[in-house]
Amino acid sequence: MKQSIFSVLIISIIGVILSTGMTSCRKDKFQPTIKQYDSIQIVNYIAANNLTGFQRDMIGGDTTGMYYKILSPGSGTPIQYSDKITFVYTERTLDGTYVTSDTIANHYYDYVGHLYTNHFPLGLQTAVYNLLKYPNASMRVLIPSHLAYGKDGTGSGSSQVANNRIAGNESLDVYVHAITDFAAYDESVIKNYLAANGLSGYSTTPDGIHYSVLTPGTNSDSIVDASTITCTYTGQLLNATIFDGSYNGTNIATFPMGAFATPGNVEALEKYAVAGTKLSVILPSAQGYGIAGTSGIPPFSCLRFTWQVITVTP
């Protein structure tokens, strides 16, 4: 009797094993690799958003899975990994849970080969070198997750907090515009800013400084290189982020003109302000903190200052 029960148990166990094995070997379930998964997501995204003109990256035997569209071809000597590059960018996940589209803040200035170590996707570094290729070019590139931030994603917080985290296995839609002609680019940024904010009455200097005398001065105490001024002022980016507002209220700042780090402010104050003048100044990046920027100010940033000059000495 015991032998019969044992035989039945063995037969049952074998049946379960065979059934499980047969189920696991069935071919009607597609288990894509991460590259296949990314490709499906990107192709569906292109179709769902009616994107046209995109082509698959075929360099190196179609190994990246990226799709791209060159918006402006650029010109000149091809970009190398050892070159420093300046560009503005936007970035979003294909599901739209993460979006950073502020090209006033999203500036990059460093070596092409440092993009990945600066916490940009490896796919973007590859795309800049292989696809963007030239200075002043612009492109849109769809980067699969395995060349973006992988299975772990990036950022802090939870997926429920918009624009705070890129989740794992998320492919990206990235726009990149490489810049070498800063004068032309800054001028277009400033003109767009003036139009978008309904600002008028600004004049432009040969250096690209835009200025408007909001309140004329009360006397003839002109400002020169040797002068010291007392004033209130506000400095901001063109996305309205105030980077220097310590002296826009009751606090009074005292500046020797030789201490200014922004040449555009020196020129505007000395040419267009006296004691009592209220002056609005919009600086191209070359007249501000230049290509490298400074703490709290992105590289090659246009800046807006509002000055209220109180006294001028001597």
Phi, psi and omega in degrees: 000316178298321180296322180295318179295319179298319180297320180295319179298315180299315181297320180295315180298316179299321179297318179296316179299314180296318180297317179295317180296319180294323179294318181290339181265001181294143185262005184271002177248119181269119178249093186288150169287171181296325178294319178293319178300313179300317181298319179298315181297317183291316179298318178295323179295317178300315181292316184294330182257010177052042180282136180236159175081004179276143176230153180280139178291115181254005180291133180075026176082031177058055183260346186269324185080009179277149171242143186212161175220121176280117181274324176216127190285341183068188182195172176101202182282133180305144181289137177248160178298333182274000179273144168280139183231145174242129178207158170254156185208160166231157184209136177210151172281156184294336179272358176078007181283340177231125180219128169230107190238012183272099181283358171284321180269328187274080179242144177230135174216103179184183180291147176302318181290354178260000182304313183293318179289341174272016174072027166266159181298144175301325179298325179291318178301316178295319182292321178299317183286313187272328191248311177296309167070316192235151174302149179067008176278160173222150181206165170237130185226136177259114188255121178295155187299328182289347173248009177256255181243017170064200184287340183269340184070198180204162180097172181251169178086195184248169179292348180277350180262109184299143175058030180238338183208140169262118183290167177293151178060033177257124173277159190236149172247111188237135173252135180225133176231107178283141187231132169233332178268083186291325181300313181292318181295314180299320180298319179293322178297315182293316179298319177297322179295314179299316181293316183295332183256008177063033182268136180221173177083014179267139173255163183233134177273167176300338178275003179086010178280128175259132183216154177214127176278107183280323176222123180295155178292162184262352179207190185253025179286085184289158182257131178230176184303327183274358185284158167239133181243150164252144188195168162243154183196163174224136174243133182214156170283167182281004170260014177079004175290121179274118179261346178211098180232019183294336185238033179259009179231245184276340180287141180247129178263146175238123184232122160290134184301331179288353182267355183291137176264354182246104184300329180295324177292321178300312181299314184293316181293318182289329183270329192235006181229149169225182176302130180096350182283137167252123191227131173257130183230131174241119188257133165293161188300325181295336179263003177250249180252015169073197186292330185272341185069198178201182183303123180083355180234117182298161176304151179039056180262134166283145186229150175241128176238143170240121185247138168237102182281129182259304179224157176229128175224145357284000000 
